[in-house]
GROMACS .gro file of C-alpha atoms in nm:
model
  340
    1MET     CA    1   3.202  -9.217  -2.693
    2THR     CA    2   2.927  -9.269  -2.436
    3THR     CA    3   2.687  -8.993  -2.333
    4ARG     CA    4   2.845  -8.989  -1.985
    5MET     CA    5   3.195  -8.945  -2.133
    6LEU     CA    6   3.071  -8.663  -2.360
    7LEU     CA    7   2.909  -8.479  -2.071
    8ALA     CA    8   3.221  -8.521  -1.860
    9GLY     CA    9   3.433  -8.380  -2.141
   10LEU     CA   10   3.205  -8.081  -2.185
   11ALA     CA   11   3.210  -8.013  -1.811
   12THR     CA   12   3.590  -8.025  -1.806
   13ALA     CA   13   3.612  -7.789  -2.101
   14PHE     CA   14   3.371  -7.546  -1.933
   15LEU     CA   15   3.562  -7.544  -1.603
   16THR     CA   16   3.888  -7.495  -1.789
   17SER     CA   17   3.746  -7.199  -1.979
   18VAL     CA   18   3.612  -7.016  -1.673
   19THR     CA   19   3.932  -7.070  -1.472
   20SER     CA   20   4.179  -7.001  -1.751
   21PRO     CA   21   4.475  -6.799  -1.617
   22ALA     CA   22   4.474  -6.596  -1.941
   23SER     CA   23   4.123  -6.465  -1.879
   24ALA     CA   24   4.151  -6.447  -1.501
   25GLN     CA   25   4.468  -6.239  -1.508
   26ALA     CA   26   4.413  -6.018  -1.811
   27THR     CA   27   4.454  -5.687  -1.628
   28LEU     CA   28   4.746  -5.803  -1.414
   29ASP     CA   29   4.928  -5.928  -1.723
   30ALA     CA   30   4.872  -5.598  -1.905
   31VAL     CA   31   4.977  -5.391  -1.604
   32THR     CA   32   5.288  -5.604  -1.548
   33LYS     CA   33   5.398  -5.578  -1.912
   34ARG     CA   34   5.333  -5.202  -1.920
   35GLY     CA   35   5.551  -5.144  -1.616
   36LYS     CA   36   5.321  -4.890  -1.456
   37LEU     CA   37   4.969  -4.867  -1.318
   38ILE     CA   38   4.724  -4.619  -1.471
   39CYS     CA   39   4.490  -4.490  -1.203
   40GLY     CA   40   4.191  -4.263  -1.245
   41VAL     CA   41   4.157  -3.994  -0.978
   42SER     CA   42   3.947  -3.681  -0.938
   43GLN     CA   43   4.022  -3.343  -1.084
   44PRO     CA   44   4.226  -3.145  -0.827
   45THR     CA   45   4.055  -3.202  -0.493
   46PRO     CA   46   4.246  -3.107  -0.175
   47GLY     CA   47   4.299  -3.405   0.051
   48PHE     CA   48   4.209  -3.663  -0.213
   49ALA     CA   49   4.400  -3.588  -0.533
   50VAL     CA   50   4.599  -3.271  -0.591
   51PRO     CA   51   4.951  -3.194  -0.718
   52ASP     CA   52   5.192  -3.042  -0.468
   53SER     CA   53   5.422  -2.747  -0.539
   54LYS     CA   54   5.651  -2.977  -0.740
   55GLY     CA   55   5.369  -3.130  -0.941
   56VAL     CA   56   5.375  -3.458  -0.750
   57MET     CA   57   5.027  -3.599  -0.694
   58THR     CA   58   4.919  -3.628  -0.331
   59GLY     CA   59   4.600  -3.729  -0.155
   60PHE     CA   60   4.402  -4.009   0.003
   61ASP     CA   61   4.281  -4.157  -0.328
   62VAL     CA   62   4.630  -4.115  -0.473
   63ASP     CA   63   4.775  -4.323  -0.190
   64VAL     CA   64   4.525  -4.601  -0.259
   65CYS     CA   65   4.660  -4.609  -0.615
   66ARG     CA   66   5.016  -4.617  -0.483
   67ALA     CA   67   4.930  -4.908  -0.255
   68VAL     CA   68   4.815  -5.110  -0.558
   69ALA     CA   69   5.132  -5.016  -0.747
   70ALA     CA   70   5.344  -5.121  -0.450
   71ALA     CA   71   5.164  -5.457  -0.438
   72VAL     CA   72   5.219  -5.523  -0.809
   73TYR     CA   73   5.566  -5.377  -0.868
   74GLY     CA   74   5.715  -5.342  -0.522
   75ALA     CA   75   5.738  -4.968  -0.594
   76PRO     CA   76   5.458  -4.721  -0.507
   77ASP     CA   77   5.565  -4.462  -0.763
   78LYS     CA   78   5.512  -4.681  -1.070
   79VAL     CA   79   5.177  -4.520  -1.140
   80ASP     CA   80   5.040  -4.257  -1.377
   81PHE     CA   81   4.742  -4.053  -1.259
   82VAL     CA   82   4.459  -3.964  -1.496
   83PRO     CA   83   4.223  -3.688  -1.375
   84THR     CA   84   3.864  -3.786  -1.448
   85ASN     CA   85   3.550  -3.579  -1.426
   86ILE     CA   86   3.221  -3.683  -1.273
   87ASN     CA   87   3.044  -3.738  -1.605
   88THR     CA   88   3.307  -3.960  -1.770
   89ARG     CA   89   3.480  -4.139  -1.480
   90PHE     CA   90   3.299  -4.470  -1.538
   91GLN     CA   91   3.340  -4.462  -1.917
   92VAL     CA   92   3.714  -4.408  -1.879
   93LEU     CA   93   3.734  -4.724  -1.670
   94GLN     CA   94   3.498  -4.924  -1.891
   95SER     CA   95   3.700  -4.838  -2.203
   96GLY     CA   96   4.025  -4.963  -2.050
   97GLU     CA   97   4.195  -4.623  -2.042
   98ILE     CA   98   4.266  -4.675  -1.672
   99ASP     CA   99   4.325  -4.989  -1.464
  100VAL     CA  100   4.146  -4.876  -1.149
  101LEU     CA  101   3.926  -4.583  -1.048
  102SER     CA  102   4.014  -4.434  -0.710
  103ARG     CA  103   3.805  -4.122  -0.704
  104GLN     CA  104   3.565  -4.043  -0.416
  105THR     CA  105   3.312  -4.275  -0.577
  106THR     CA  106   3.012  -4.411  -0.388
  107MET     CA  107   2.934  -4.779  -0.428
  108THR     CA  108   2.562  -4.820  -0.499
  109PHE     CA  109   2.346  -5.110  -0.613
  110SER     CA  110   2.286  -4.969  -0.960
  111ARG     CA  111   2.649  -4.878  -1.021
  112ASP     CA  112   2.765  -5.219  -0.906
  113ASN     CA  113   2.515  -5.406  -1.120
  114SER     CA  114   2.453  -5.203  -1.434
  115LEU     CA  115   2.783  -5.044  -1.536
  116GLY     CA  116   3.003  -5.348  -1.588
  117LEU     CA  117   3.211  -5.258  -1.281
  118ASP     CA  118   3.316  -5.426  -0.959
  119PHE     CA  119   3.388  -5.230  -0.643
  120GLY     CA  120   3.662  -5.302  -0.393
  121PRO     CA  121   3.627  -5.253  -0.017
  122THR     CA  122   3.504  -4.925   0.125
  123VAL     CA  123   3.808  -4.706   0.186
  124PHE     CA  124   3.616  -4.413   0.336
  125TYR     CA  125   3.277  -4.418   0.507
  126ASP     CA  126   3.116  -4.089   0.418
  127GLY     CA  127   2.773  -3.927   0.405
  128GLN     CA  128   2.620  -3.634   0.221
  129GLY     CA  129   2.591  -3.304   0.401
  130LEU     CA  130   2.523  -2.938   0.331
  131MET     CA  131   2.742  -2.632   0.382
  132VAL     CA  132   2.625  -2.272   0.416
  133PRO     CA  133   2.783  -1.931   0.474
  134LYS     CA  134   2.802  -1.867   0.846
  135GLN     CA  135   2.647  -1.524   0.800
  136LEU     CA  136   2.312  -1.686   0.709
  137LYS     CA  137   2.292  -1.814   1.068
  138ILE     CA  138   2.132  -2.140   0.957
  139GLU     CA  139   2.170  -2.420   1.210
  140SER     CA  140   1.992  -2.709   1.039
  141ALA     CA  141   1.937  -2.837   0.687
  142LYS     CA  142   1.566  -2.835   0.770
  143ASP     CA  143   1.586  -2.453   0.770
  144LEU     CA  144   1.678  -2.446   0.399
  145ALA     CA  145   1.324  -2.449   0.260
  146GLY     CA  146   1.326  -2.285  -0.083
  147ALA     CA  147   1.706  -2.255  -0.084
  148ALA     CA  148   1.918  -2.258  -0.400
  149ILE     CA  149   2.174  -2.537  -0.361
  150CYS     CA  150   2.490  -2.572  -0.573
  151ILE     CA  151   2.561  -2.929  -0.688
  152LEU     CA  152   2.754  -3.120  -0.953
  153PRO     CA  153   2.592  -3.343  -1.218
  154GLY     CA  154   2.633  -3.719  -1.254
  155THR     CA  155   2.633  -3.795  -0.881
  156THR     CA  156   2.392  -3.930  -0.620
  157THR     CA  157   2.372  -3.581  -0.468
  158LEU     CA  158   2.053  -3.461  -0.635
  159GLN     CA  159   1.853  -3.774  -0.557
  160ASN     CA  160   1.963  -3.763  -0.192
  161LEU     CA  161   1.862  -3.397  -0.164
  162ALA     CA  162   1.526  -3.469  -0.324
  163ASP     CA  163   1.463  -3.757  -0.083
  164PHE     CA  164   1.561  -3.546   0.219
  165PHE     CA  165   1.351  -3.243   0.129
  166ARG     CA  166   1.052  -3.455   0.029
  167ALA     CA  167   1.066  -3.641   0.360
  168ASN     CA  168   1.060  -3.304   0.538
  169ASN     CA  169   0.782  -3.159   0.319
  170LYS     CA  170   1.006  -2.883   0.185
  171LYS     CA  171   1.128  -2.771  -0.156
  172PHE     CA  172   1.463  -2.652  -0.288
  173GLU     CA  173   1.617  -2.532  -0.612
  174SER     CA  174   1.912  -2.722  -0.756
  175VAL     CA  175   2.178  -2.514  -0.934
  176VAL     CA  176   2.397  -2.750  -1.138
  177PHE     CA  177   2.753  -2.672  -1.246
  178GLU     CA  178   2.959  -2.886  -1.480
  179ASN     CA  179   3.287  -2.889  -1.290
  180PRO     CA  180   3.409  -2.852  -0.932
  181ASP     CA  181   3.577  -2.513  -0.988
  182GLU     CA  182   3.255  -2.356  -1.118
  183ASN     CA  183   3.061  -2.512  -0.833
  184ARG     CA  184   3.298  -2.381  -0.566
  185ASN     CA  185   3.323  -2.033  -0.715
  186ALA     CA  186   2.946  -2.003  -0.746
  187PHE     CA  187   2.899  -2.100  -0.384
  188PHE     CA  188   3.173  -1.871  -0.254
  189SER     CA  189   3.036  -1.579  -0.456
  190GLY     CA  190   2.688  -1.617  -0.309
  191ARG     CA  191   2.506  -1.749  -0.616
  192CYS     CA  192   2.370  -2.031  -0.399
  193ASP     CA  193   2.246  -2.041  -0.040
  194ALA     CA  194   2.418  -2.375   0.018
  195THR     CA  195   2.624  -2.643  -0.148
  196SER     CA  196   2.584  -3.015  -0.100
  197SER     CA  197   2.820  -3.308  -0.144
  198ASP     CA  198   2.987  -3.578   0.063
  199ARG     CA  199   3.096  -3.433   0.396
  200SER     CA  200   3.460  -3.505   0.313
  201ASP     CA  201   3.420  -3.313  -0.013
  202LEU     CA  202   3.260  -3.022   0.173
  203ALA     CA  203   3.568  -3.013   0.397
  204SER     CA  204   3.782  -3.005   0.082
  205ILE     CA  205   3.576  -2.718  -0.062
  206ARG     CA  206   3.588  -2.526   0.265
  207ALA     CA  207   3.966  -2.571   0.287
  208VAL     CA  208   4.026  -2.366  -0.031
  209ALA     CA  209   3.803  -2.074   0.069
  210ASN     CA  210   3.976  -1.741   0.131
  211ASN     CA  211   3.847  -1.763   0.488
  212PRO     CA  212   3.729  -2.117   0.573
  213ALA     CA  213   3.580  -1.993   0.899
  214ASP     CA  214   3.314  -1.807   0.697
  215PHE     CA  215   3.147  -2.138   0.611
  216VAL     CA  216   2.988  -2.407   0.825
  217VAL     CA  217   2.889  -2.767   0.754
  218LEU     CA  218   2.541  -2.832   0.893
  219PRO     CA  219   2.500  -3.121   1.139
  220GLU     CA  220   2.275  -3.345   0.929
  221THR     CA  221   2.416  -3.638   0.734
  222ILE     CA  222   2.143  -3.716   0.483
  223SER     CA  223   2.280  -4.030   0.318
  224LYS     CA  224   2.529  -4.315   0.337
  225GLU     CA  225   2.819  -4.274   0.095
  226PRO     CA  226   3.066  -4.567   0.110
  227LEU     CA  227   3.356  -4.458  -0.111
  228ALA     CA  228   3.539  -4.741  -0.283
  229PRO     CA  229   3.778  -4.806  -0.572
  230ALA     CA  230   3.633  -4.968  -0.883
  231VAL     CA  231   3.764  -5.202  -1.153
  232ARG     CA  232   3.616  -5.354  -1.466
  233GLN     CA  233   3.384  -5.648  -1.412
  234GLY     CA  234   3.493  -5.997  -1.513
  235ASP     CA  235   3.852  -5.998  -1.385
  236SER     CA  236   3.828  -6.142  -1.036
  237ASN     CA  237   4.204  -6.170  -0.995
  238TRP     CA  238   4.254  -5.797  -1.050
  239ARG     CA  239   3.963  -5.716  -0.821
  240ASP     CA  240   4.125  -5.935  -0.554
  241ILE     CA  241   4.456  -5.750  -0.590
  242VAL     CA  242   4.294  -5.409  -0.550
  243SER     CA  243   4.076  -5.530  -0.263
  244TRP     CA  244   4.354  -5.693  -0.067
  245ALA     CA  245   4.582  -5.393  -0.119
  246VAL     CA  246   4.318  -5.193   0.070
  247TYR     CA  247   4.282  -5.466   0.332
  248ALA     CA  248   4.660  -5.465   0.381
  249LEU     CA  249   4.648  -5.094   0.473
  250ILE     CA  250   4.368  -5.160   0.721
  251ALA     CA  251   4.518  -5.475   0.872
  252ALA     CA  252   4.862  -5.316   0.906
  253GLU     CA  253   4.714  -5.043   1.126
  254GLU     CA  254   4.525  -5.298   1.335
  255LYS     CA  255   4.842  -5.501   1.386
  256GLY     CA  256   5.054  -5.197   1.466
  257ILE     CA  257   5.270  -5.235   1.154
  258THR     CA  258   5.403  -4.900   1.034
  259LYS     CA  259   5.635  -4.773   0.766
  260ASP     CA  260   5.900  -4.722   1.033
  261ASN     CA  261   5.878  -5.061   1.204
  262VAL     CA  262   5.782  -5.293   0.918
  263ASP     CA  263   6.136  -5.433   0.892
  264GLN     CA  264   6.137  -5.516   1.263
  265GLN     CA  265   5.796  -5.678   1.222
  266LEU     CA  266   5.953  -5.935   0.990
  267THR     CA  267   6.069  -6.113   1.305
  268SER     CA  268   5.728  -6.095   1.473
  269GLN     CA  269   5.602  -6.416   1.629
  270ASP     CA  270   5.243  -6.331   1.527
  271PRO     CA  271   5.153  -6.594   1.261
  272GLU     CA  272   4.920  -6.353   1.078
  273ILE     CA  273   5.188  -6.085   1.057
  274GLN     CA  274   5.429  -6.347   0.924
  275ARG     CA  275   5.183  -6.443   0.652
  276MET     CA  276   5.099  -6.080   0.568
  277LEU     CA  277   5.460  -5.977   0.528
  278GLY     CA  278   5.558  -6.286   0.329
  279VAL     CA  279   5.781  -6.442   0.594
  280THR     CA  280   5.575  -6.761   0.579
  281GLY     CA  281   5.317  -6.898   0.338
  282ASP     CA  282   5.239  -6.811  -0.022
  283LEU     CA  283   4.960  -6.554  -0.003
  284GLY     CA  284   5.118  -6.345  -0.275
  285LYS     CA  285   5.145  -6.634  -0.517
  286MET     CA  286   4.772  -6.701  -0.474
  287ILE     CA  287   4.697  -6.370  -0.649
  288GLY     CA  288   4.992  -6.367  -0.887
  289LEU     CA  289   5.217  -6.137  -0.682
  290ASP     CA  290   5.540  -6.159  -0.490
  291ASN     CA  291   5.489  -6.290  -0.138
  292LYS     CA  292   5.621  -5.959  -0.002
  293TRP     CA  293   5.341  -5.761  -0.170
  294ALA     CA  294   5.188  -5.642   0.160
  295TYR     CA  295   5.531  -5.562   0.304
  296ASN     CA  296   5.595  -5.347  -0.002
  297ILE     CA  297   5.266  -5.160   0.053
  298VAL     CA  298   5.347  -5.071   0.413
  299LYS     CA  299   5.711  -4.992   0.336
  300GLY     CA  300   5.617  -4.765   0.048
  301VAL     CA  301   5.287  -4.610   0.157
  302GLY     CA  302   5.234  -4.683   0.527
  303ASN     CA  303   4.917  -4.813   0.692
  304TYR     CA  304   4.562  -4.681   0.681
  305SER     CA  305   4.621  -4.438   0.966
  306ASP     CA  306   4.923  -4.291   0.785
  307VAL     CA  307   4.718  -4.242   0.468
  308PHE     CA  308   4.425  -4.084   0.652
  309GLU     CA  309   4.619  -3.854   0.882
  310ARG     CA  310   4.860  -3.709   0.626
  311ASN     CA  311   4.583  -3.631   0.378
  312LEU     CA  312   4.259  -3.575   0.568
  313GLY     CA  313   4.337  -3.571   0.940
  314GLU     CA  314   4.301  -3.308   1.207
  315GLU     CA  315   4.644  -3.161   1.135
  316THR     CA  316   4.560  -3.099   0.768
  317PRO     CA  317   4.354  -2.815   0.619
  318LEU     CA  318   4.055  -3.053   0.596
  319GLY     CA  319   4.073  -3.124   0.969
  320LEU     CA  320   3.869  -3.446   0.961
  321THR     CA  321   3.840  -3.683   1.254
  322ARG     CA  322   3.839  -4.058   1.196
  323GLY     CA  323   3.471  -4.099   1.292
  324PRO     CA  324   3.337  -4.423   1.138
  325ASN     CA  325   3.671  -4.463   0.958
  326GLN     CA  326   3.821  -4.592   1.280
  327GLN     CA  327   3.929  -4.950   1.335
  328TRP     CA  328   3.656  -5.193   1.441
  329THR     CA  329   3.852  -5.248   1.764
  330LYS     CA  330   3.791  -4.881   1.846
  331GLY     CA  331   3.424  -4.864   1.757
  332GLY     CA  332   3.467  -4.783   1.387
  333LEU     CA  333   3.371  -4.967   1.069
  334LEU     CA  334   3.717  -5.058   0.935
  335TYR     CA  335   3.761  -5.432   0.930
  336ALA     CA  336   4.000  -5.645   0.726
  337PRO     CA  337   3.934  -6.017   0.668
  338PRO     CA  338   4.198  -6.253   0.813
  339PHE     CA  339   4.525  -6.305   0.628
  340ARG     CA  340   4.525  -6.681   0.630
   0.00000   0.00000   0.00000
């Protein structure tokens, strides 16, 4: 065998190993054989992950999980939800106890590059804020010099607060609680002057107060907090499935495809809608799914607007506006790559 032939053989063997379907589809194969998705969500958090009166899980992050289940199985309810706490959420994913983490988690450089995880697209553009009792008559976070601030451990919250107060030449006292219930109760009982978290989480905390009107979220947004689902690193096929499930929600809203009209949209003359819904092309087969995977997401879960409005929108206890979570065509940051 010549040196050239040996090198060619080694190159072929290497390319075969890195593109092997067995390694590329490890998670999808396991999820398919199991017959249900296992999704990590937060401990009960109104608007994001909370059981209803019948024990059925509801929430924005829950619906992201259901979108992935709909893509894989054609049924959004083939999913088990595992509540995870802030300190162990990444370990639970790393160990393989869950298939995807959909839990108000900020994508950061260090998390993306040091934990053995890959993040999907941003599902909610958020930012850290501070909330205070209205009776304190504080109008700005800059007026909180020396304040005791309730926070949770294992998040980016403390570093963001430290950066903000240092930049404004002020000091504060952090009061750390191990779980969300303790944190909320301490704040409501007056043990802290303020509490700080993502603004969406502050809305969730405020919504469960005996009198939400007694608390006000201050105007400053002191950080960028792009919330995104996460998967284990090294399985690009599974990351693609989770990512494009999110993109399907976003693109469906942009194209005007809803849960109610998705069947009528099957006859649309828009080539991209035809490809999305599996009328033409083989987009599903490219990622190991049925070609109707995106149709199944919209039919079972709805589009991004449906998910946002029923869980977080202005008609819910959280009362959030779309803000930056509006479509790019309306001045927001939501943008799905083309389905082609």
